[in-house]
Amino acid sequence: MTFRQHMRQLAVNALAEFPDAAESGLYTVTFRIDSVDQDPRFPCLALGYNTEAEVARLLAEPNPPEPWEARWNYAYFPPSGLEGVRVIGHDEEHDPRGAALHRQEAAANGLWYEDDAPQHLQDERAELLDAEFHQLCVEVARQLHTDGDLVRALGRPVPVILYDMFDPEAMFALTRAANPPELAADFLSGQEADEQAAEEPTPEPGV
């Protein structure tokens, strides 16, 4: 089994632990891309979800966030969407098989490095490992759609929101690439609103 196959299988297994979307109000699956100790040699993925009830709770607060923020900004996600239900990837504690597969493939592809390697080599390979794992997460999410895993597990199609807390702007491109356009449209509207706001001219003083 390849690391990619392993990641896909564990993602499917994790979905089986999620509640039915119609009954629970689950409206999105979350992929939080991270790495153990912020070391790109040890990338991992926390799989989780969010529900309509959680959004309603936030919007009922005395000083609620904007509706888009409450629904899609990971800063407002509950533990089920932030910490996730299961962590997979190169994480010895949560996924030892995945850790072994990833290291094996990274070494075979000439991307692994040790702590005493020259800094320029560490930087170069770290960047490649990081980009490779982000792309793998996109592919896993896309396959959950195309193979029908999301519908089988949750009862209906929902978007998969991919985000990296250390690269917040990447979430739009990652999520766009991972989902059918109609499922990601509401999430991506946040990027469009930001872009429109940035294009508005700044009023001159005294005007």
PDB file of C-alpha atoms in Angstrom:
ATOM      1  CA  MET A   1       0.000   0.000   0.000  1.00  0.00           C
ATOM      2  CA  THR A   2       1.255   3.456  -0.875  1.00  0.00           C
ATOM      3  CA  PHE A   3       1.097   6.429   1.474  1.00  0.00           C
ATOM      4  CA  ARG A   4      -1.603   7.980  -0.711  1.00  0.00           C
ATOM      5  CA  GLN A   5      -3.707   4.812  -0.595  1.00  0.00           C
ATOM      6  CA  HIS A   6      -3.239   4.659   3.159  1.00  0.00           C
ATOM      7  CA  MET A   7      -4.358   8.269   3.585  1.00  0.00           C
ATOM      8  CA  ARG A   8      -7.423   7.711   1.449  1.00  0.00           C
ATOM      9  CA  GLN A   9      -8.408   4.541   3.333  1.00  0.00           C
ATOM     10  CA  LEU A  10      -8.057   6.179   6.744  1.00  0.00           C
ATOM     11  CA  ALA A  11     -10.040   9.174   5.528  1.00  0.00           C
ATOM     12  CA  VAL A  12     -12.876   6.834   4.531  1.00  0.00           C
ATOM     13  CA  ASN A  13     -12.635   5.112   7.923  1.00  0.00           C
ATOM     14  CA  ALA A  14     -12.837   8.494   9.657  1.00  0.00           C
ATOM     15  CA  LEU A  15     -15.972   9.437   7.712  1.00  0.00           C
ATOM     16  CA  ALA A  16     -17.658   6.355   9.119  1.00  0.00           C
ATOM     17  CA  GLU A  17     -17.264   7.903  12.575  1.00  0.00           C
ATOM     18  CA  PHE A  18     -19.037  11.134  11.563  1.00  0.00           C
ATOM     19  CA  PRO A  19     -22.765  11.607  12.221  1.00  0.00           C
ATOM     20  CA  ASP A  20     -25.300  11.471   9.405  1.00  0.00           C
ATOM     21  CA  ALA A  21     -25.421  14.888   7.738  1.00  0.00           C
ATOM     22  CA  ALA A  22     -29.210  15.207   7.567  1.00  0.00           C
ATOM     23  CA  GLU A  23     -29.771  14.164  11.179  1.00  0.00           C
ATOM     24  CA  SER A  24     -26.900  16.147  12.720  1.00  0.00           C
ATOM     25  CA  GLY A  25     -26.859  19.205  10.488  1.00  0.00           C
ATOM     26  CA  LEU A  26     -23.309  18.430   9.425  1.00  0.00           C
ATOM     27  CA  TYR A  27     -22.612  20.785   6.507  1.00  0.00           C
ATOM     28  CA  THR A  28     -18.877  20.457   5.933  1.00  0.00           C
ATOM     29  CA  VAL A  29     -15.956  18.103   6.382  1.00  0.00           C
ATOM     30  CA  THR A  30     -12.748  19.790   7.520  1.00  0.00           C
ATOM     31  CA  PHE A  31      -9.169  18.926   6.581  1.00  0.00           C
ATOM     32  CA  ARG A  32      -6.691  20.735   8.838  1.00  0.00           C
ATOM     33  CA  ILE A  33      -3.246  20.351   7.276  1.00  0.00           C
ATOM     34  CA  ASP A  34      -0.479  20.416   9.855  1.00  0.00           C
ATOM     35  CA  SER A  35       2.830  18.813  10.829  1.00  0.00           C
ATOM     36  CA  VAL A  36       4.189  17.359  14.048  1.00  0.00           C
ATOM     37  CA  ASP A  37       6.278  20.000  15.871  1.00  0.00           C
ATOM     38  CA  GLN A  38       5.982  22.148  12.727  1.00  0.00           C
ATOM     39  CA  ASP A  39       8.514  19.893  11.034  1.00  0.00           C
ATOM     40  CA  PRO A  40       7.664  19.393   7.326  1.00  0.00           C
ATOM     41  CA  ARG A  41       9.155  15.899   7.472  1.00  0.00           C
ATOM     42  CA  PHE A  42       6.181  14.876   9.620  1.00  0.00           C
ATOM     43  CA  PRO A  43       3.051  16.153   7.842  1.00  0.00           C
ATOM     44  CA  CYS A  44      -0.337  15.155   9.174  1.00  0.00           C
ATOM     45  CA  LEU A  45      -4.010  15.771   8.535  1.00  0.00           C
ATOM     46  CA  ALA A  46      -6.770  16.248  11.116  1.00  0.00           C
ATOM     47  CA  LEU A  47     -10.149  15.215   9.733  1.00  0.00           C
ATOM     48  CA  GLY A  48     -13.238  16.756  11.285  1.00  0.00           C
ATOM     49  CA  TYR A  49     -16.568  18.445  10.619  1.00  0.00           C
ATOM     50  CA  ASN A  50     -18.853  21.305  11.609  1.00  0.00           C
ATOM     51  CA  THR A  51     -22.628  21.499  12.087  1.00  0.00           C
ATOM     52  CA  GLU A  52     -25.445  23.966  11.557  1.00  0.00           C
ATOM     53  CA  ALA A  53     -26.147  23.909  15.303  1.00  0.00           C
ATOM     54  CA  GLU A  54     -22.662  25.254  16.006  1.00  0.00           C
ATOM     55  CA  VAL A  55     -23.139  28.071  13.497  1.00  0.00           C
ATOM     56  CA  ALA A  56     -26.523  28.924  15.023  1.00  0.00           C
ATOM     57  CA  ARG A  57     -24.948  29.010  18.502  1.00  0.00           C
ATOM     58  CA  LEU A  58     -22.319  31.505  17.351  1.00  0.00           C
ATOM     59  CA  LEU A  59     -24.844  33.732  15.598  1.00  0.00           C
ATOM     60  CA  ALA A  60     -27.025  33.804  18.724  1.00  0.00           C
ATOM     61  CA  GLU A  61     -24.234  35.271  20.854  1.00  0.00           C
ATOM     62  CA  PRO A  62     -24.487  38.925  21.997  1.00  0.00           C
ATOM     63  CA  ASN A  63     -21.723  40.040  19.622  1.00  0.00           C
ATOM     64  CA  PRO A  64     -21.861  37.434  16.866  1.00  0.00           C
ATOM     65  CA  PRO A  65     -19.375  37.133  14.024  1.00  0.00           C
ATOM     66  CA  GLU A  66     -20.449  37.794  10.467  1.00  0.00           C
ATOM     67  CA  PRO A  67     -22.445  34.860   9.026  1.00  0.00           C
ATOM     68  CA  TRP A  68     -19.654  33.813   6.641  1.00  0.00           C
ATOM     69  CA  GLU A  69     -17.109  33.930   9.459  1.00  0.00           C
ATOM     70  CA  ALA A  70     -19.284  31.844  11.755  1.00  0.00           C
ATOM     71  CA  ARG A  71     -19.784  29.249   9.058  1.00  0.00           C
ATOM     72  CA  TRP A  72     -16.405  29.019   7.366  1.00  0.00           C
ATOM     73  CA  ASN A  73     -13.626  30.680   9.361  1.00  0.00           C
ATOM     74  CA  TYR A  74     -11.674  27.974  11.154  1.00  0.00           C
ATOM     75  CA  ALA A  75     -11.059  30.393  14.046  1.00  0.00           C
ATOM     76  CA  TYR A  76     -14.688  29.768  15.024  1.00  0.00           C
ATOM     77  CA  PHE A  77     -14.724  26.006  14.468  1.00  0.00           C
ATOM     78  CA  PRO A  78     -15.557  23.786  17.455  1.00  0.00           C
ATOM     79  CA  PRO A  79     -13.152  20.995  18.475  1.00  0.00           C
ATOM     80  CA  SER A  80     -14.789  18.645  15.963  1.00  0.00           C
ATOM     81  CA  GLY A  81     -13.659  20.950  13.132  1.00  0.00           C
ATOM     82  CA  LEU A  82     -10.401  22.239  14.557  1.00  0.00           C
ATOM     83  CA  GLU A  83      -8.802  19.358  16.431  1.00  0.00           C
ATOM     84  CA  GLY A  84     -10.712  16.897  14.291  1.00  0.00           C
ATOM     85  CA  VAL A  85     -11.987  13.406  14.918  1.00  0.00           C
ATOM     86  CA  ARG A  86      -8.923  11.588  13.629  1.00  0.00           C
ATOM     87  CA  VAL A  87      -5.325  12.517  12.778  1.00  0.00           C
ATOM     88  CA  ILE A  88      -3.601  10.666   9.949  1.00  0.00           C
ATOM     89  CA  GLY A  89      -0.283  10.977   8.129  1.00  0.00           C
ATOM     90  CA  HIS A  90       3.280  11.068   9.439  1.00  0.00           C
ATOM     91  CA  ASP A  91       2.287  11.051  13.102  1.00  0.00           C
ATOM     92  CA  GLU A  92       3.900   8.280  15.124  1.00  0.00           C
ATOM     93  CA  GLU A  93       1.368   8.619  17.936  1.00  0.00           C
ATOM     94  CA  HIS A  94      -1.855   8.628  15.924  1.00  0.00           C
ATOM     95  CA  ASP A  95      -0.852   6.865  12.712  1.00  0.00           C
ATOM     96  CA  PRO A  96       2.332   4.785  13.010  1.00  0.00           C
ATOM     97  CA  ARG A  97       1.673   2.954   9.734  1.00  0.00           C
ATOM     98  CA  GLY A  98       1.262   6.230   7.912  1.00  0.00           C
ATOM     99  CA  ALA A  99       4.472   7.554   9.465  1.00  0.00           C
ATOM    100  CA  ALA A 100       6.417   4.521   8.234  1.00  0.00           C
ATOM    101  CA  LEU A 101       4.965   4.721   4.723  1.00  0.00           C
ATOM    102  CA  HIS A 102       5.613   8.435   4.391  1.00  0.00           C
ATOM    103  CA  ARG A 103       9.211   8.197   5.549  1.00  0.00           C
ATOM    104  CA  GLN A 104       9.848   5.260   3.243  1.00  0.00           C
ATOM    105  CA  GLU A 105       8.468   7.082   0.201  1.00  0.00           C
ATOM    106  CA  ALA A 106      10.159  10.380   1.078  1.00  0.00           C
ATOM    107  CA  ALA A 107      13.497   8.586   1.296  1.00  0.00           C
ATOM    108  CA  ALA A 108      12.886   6.693  -1.957  1.00  0.00           C
ATOM    109  CA  ASN A 109      12.082   9.984  -3.720  1.00  0.00           C
ATOM    110  CA  GLY A 110      15.195  11.687  -2.395  1.00  0.00           C
ATOM    111  CA  LEU A 111      13.248  14.086  -0.172  1.00  0.00           C
ATOM    112  CA  TRP A 112      14.128  12.852   3.297  1.00  0.00           C
ATOM    113  CA  TYR A 113      16.829  14.609   5.312  1.00  0.00           C
ATOM    114  CA  GLU A 114      18.361  14.410   8.760  1.00  0.00           C
ATOM    115  CA  ASP A 115      18.901  17.199  11.271  1.00  0.00           C
ATOM    116  CA  ASP A 116      22.597  17.484  10.394  1.00  0.00           C
ATOM    117  CA  ALA A 117      21.994  17.979   6.652  1.00  0.00           C
ATOM    118  CA  PRO A 118      23.147  21.314   5.137  1.00  0.00           C
ATOM    119  CA  GLN A 119      20.586  24.053   5.737  1.00  0.00           C
ATOM    120  CA  HIS A 120      20.046  24.774   2.060  1.00  0.00           C
ATOM    121  CA  LEU A 121      19.239  21.123   1.452  1.00  0.00           C
ATOM    122  CA  GLN A 122      16.847  21.041   4.420  1.00  0.00           C
ATOM    123  CA  ASP A 123      15.057  24.144   3.145  1.00  0.00           C
ATOM    124  CA  GLU A 124      14.759  22.810  -0.392  1.00  0.00           C
ATOM    125  CA  ARG A 125      13.430  19.418   0.624  1.00  0.00           C
ATOM    126  CA  ALA A 126      11.156  20.849   3.300  1.00  0.00           C
ATOM    127  CA  GLU A 127       9.454  23.007   0.687  1.00  0.00           C
ATOM    128  CA  LEU A 128       8.992  20.037  -1.621  1.00  0.00           C
ATOM    129  CA  LEU A 129       7.647  17.800   1.156  1.00  0.00           C
ATOM    130  CA  ASP A 130       5.207  20.505   2.217  1.00  0.00           C
ATOM    131  CA  ALA A 131       3.906  21.103  -1.312  1.00  0.00           C
ATOM    132  CA  GLU A 132       3.621  17.369  -1.960  1.00  0.00           C
ATOM    133  CA  PHE A 133       1.542  16.774   1.163  1.00  0.00           C
ATOM    134  CA  HIS A 134      -0.794  19.686   0.448  1.00  0.00           C
ATOM    135  CA  GLN A 135      -1.403  18.304  -3.042  1.00  0.00           C
ATOM    136  CA  LEU A 136      -2.002  14.824  -1.645  1.00  0.00           C
ATOM    137  CA  CYS A 137      -4.656  16.205   0.720  1.00  0.00           C
ATOM    138  CA  VAL A 138      -6.394  17.885  -2.217  1.00  0.00           C
ATOM    139  CA  GLU A 139      -6.344  14.607  -4.141  1.00  0.00           C
ATOM    140  CA  VAL A 140      -7.719  12.633  -1.198  1.00  0.00           C
ATOM    141  CA  ALA A 141     -10.583  15.095  -0.747  1.00  0.00           C
ATOM    142  CA  ARG A 142     -11.328  15.039  -4.467  1.00  0.00           C
ATOM    143  CA  GLN A 143     -11.400  11.241  -4.475  1.00  0.00           C
ATOM    144  CA  LEU A 144     -13.843  11.202  -1.552  1.00  0.00           C
ATOM    145  CA  HIS A 145     -16.188  13.098  -3.864  1.00  0.00           C
ATOM    146  CA  THR A 146     -15.602  11.179  -7.089  1.00  0.00           C
ATOM    147  CA  ASP A 147     -15.780   7.738  -5.471  1.00  0.00           C
ATOM    148  CA  GLY A 148     -18.962   8.592  -3.579  1.00  0.00           C
ATOM    149  CA  ASP A 149     -17.433   8.086  -0.128  1.00  0.00           C
ATOM    150  CA  LEU A 150     -18.886  11.295   1.292  1.00  0.00           C
ATOM    151  CA  VAL A 151     -22.427  10.511   0.180  1.00  0.00           C
ATOM    152  CA  ARG A 152     -22.216   6.917   1.401  1.00  0.00           C
ATOM    153  CA  ALA A 153     -20.947   7.957   4.824  1.00  0.00           C
ATOM    154  CA  LEU A 154     -22.916  11.145   5.412  1.00  0.00           C
ATOM    155  CA  GLY A 155     -26.038  10.693   3.302  1.00  0.00           C
ATOM    156  CA  ARG A 156     -25.462  13.689   1.034  1.00  0.00           C
ATOM    157  CA  PRO A 157     -22.586  15.580  -0.627  1.00  0.00           C
ATOM    158  CA  VAL A 158     -20.884  18.250   1.485  1.00  0.00           C
ATOM    159  CA  PRO A 159     -17.793  20.371   0.804  1.00  0.00           C
ATOM    160  CA  VAL A 160     -14.395  19.497   2.215  1.00  0.00           C
ATOM    161  CA  ILE A 161     -12.711  22.625   3.577  1.00  0.00           C
ATOM    162  CA  LEU A 162      -8.917  22.397   3.516  1.00  0.00           C
ATOM    163  CA  TYR A 163      -6.918  24.808   5.619  1.00  0.00           C
ATOM    164  CA  ASP A 164      -3.424  25.301   6.986  1.00  0.00           C
ATOM    165  CA  MET A 165      -3.287  27.591  10.007  1.00  0.00           C
ATOM    166  CA  PHE A 166       0.282  28.558   9.117  1.00  0.00           C
ATOM    167  CA  ASP A 167      -0.739  29.572   5.587  1.00  0.00           C
ATOM    168  CA  PRO A 168      -4.277  30.966   5.924  1.00  0.00           C
ATOM    169  CA  GLU A 169      -4.564  32.348   2.395  1.00  0.00           C
ATOM    170  CA  ALA A 170      -3.965  28.900   0.884  1.00  0.00           C
ATOM    171  CA  MET A 171      -7.350  27.616   2.067  1.00  0.00           C
ATOM    172  CA  PHE A 172      -9.211  29.138  -0.872  1.00  0.00           C
ATOM    173  CA  ALA A 173      -7.011  27.585  -3.560  1.00  0.00           C
ATOM    174  CA  LEU A 174      -6.882  24.241  -1.759  1.00  0.00           C
ATOM    175  CA  THR A 175     -10.646  24.076  -1.246  1.00  0.00           C
ATOM    176  CA  ARG A 176     -11.368  25.212  -4.792  1.00  0.00           C
ATOM    177  CA  ALA A 177      -9.159  22.434  -6.170  1.00  0.00           C
ATOM    178  CA  ALA A 178     -10.669  19.746  -3.927  1.00  0.00           C
ATOM    179  CA  ASN A 179     -14.397  20.256  -4.481  1.00  0.00           C
ATOM    180  CA  PRO A 180     -17.036  20.456  -7.209  1.00  0.00           C
ATOM    181  CA  PRO A 181     -17.692  24.178  -7.842  1.00  0.00           C
ATOM    182  CA  GLU A 182     -21.277  24.110  -6.598  1.00  0.00           C
ATOM    183  CA  LEU A 183     -20.286  22.675  -3.223  1.00  0.00           C
ATOM    184  CA  ALA A 184     -17.492  25.165  -2.600  1.00  0.00           C
ATOM    185  CA  ALA A 185     -19.323  28.250  -3.887  1.00  0.00           C
ATOM    186  CA  ASP A 186     -20.509  29.572  -0.519  1.00  0.00           C
ATOM    187  CA  PHE A 187     -17.074  29.122   1.052  1.00  0.00           C
ATOM    188  CA  LEU A 188     -15.313  30.752  -1.890  1.00  0.00           C
ATOM    189  CA  SER A 189     -17.652  33.742  -1.714  1.00  0.00           C
ATOM    190  CA  GLY A 190     -15.556  34.878   1.229  1.00  0.00           C
ATOM    191  CA  GLN A 191     -12.519  35.250  -1.030  1.00  0.00           C
ATOM    192  CA  GLU A 192     -14.557  37.185  -3.576  1.00  0.00           C
ATOM    193  CA  ALA A 193     -15.792  39.558  -0.870  1.00  0.00           C
ATOM    194  CA  ASP A 194     -12.227  40.140   0.339  1.00  0.00           C
ATOM    195  CA  GLU A 195     -11.038  40.848  -3.186  1.00  0.00           C
ATOM    196  CA  GLN A 196     -13.867  43.310  -3.811  1.00  0.00           C
ATOM    197  CA  ALA A 197     -13.128  45.110  -0.561  1.00  0.00           C
ATOM    198  CA  ALA A 198      -9.454  45.367  -1.477  1.00  0.00           C
ATOM    199  CA  GLU A 199     -10.331  46.933  -4.827  1.00  0.00           C
ATOM    200  CA  GLU A 200     -12.486  49.683  -3.320  1.00  0.00           C
ATOM    201  CA  PRO A 201     -10.681  53.018  -3.312  1.00  0.00           C
ATOM    202  CA  THR A 202      -9.683  54.469   0.030  1.00  0.00           C
ATOM    203  CA  PRO A 203     -11.550  57.718   0.733  1.00  0.00           C
ATOM    204  CA  GLU A 204      -9.324  60.785   0.755  1.00  0.00           C
ATOM    205  CA  PRO A 205      -9.001  62.596   4.078  1.00  0.00           C
ATOM    206  CA  GLY A 206     -11.742  65.159   4.588  1.00  0.00           C
ATOM    207  CA  VAL A 207     -13.973  63.723   1.869  1.00  0.00           C
TER     208      VAL A 207
END
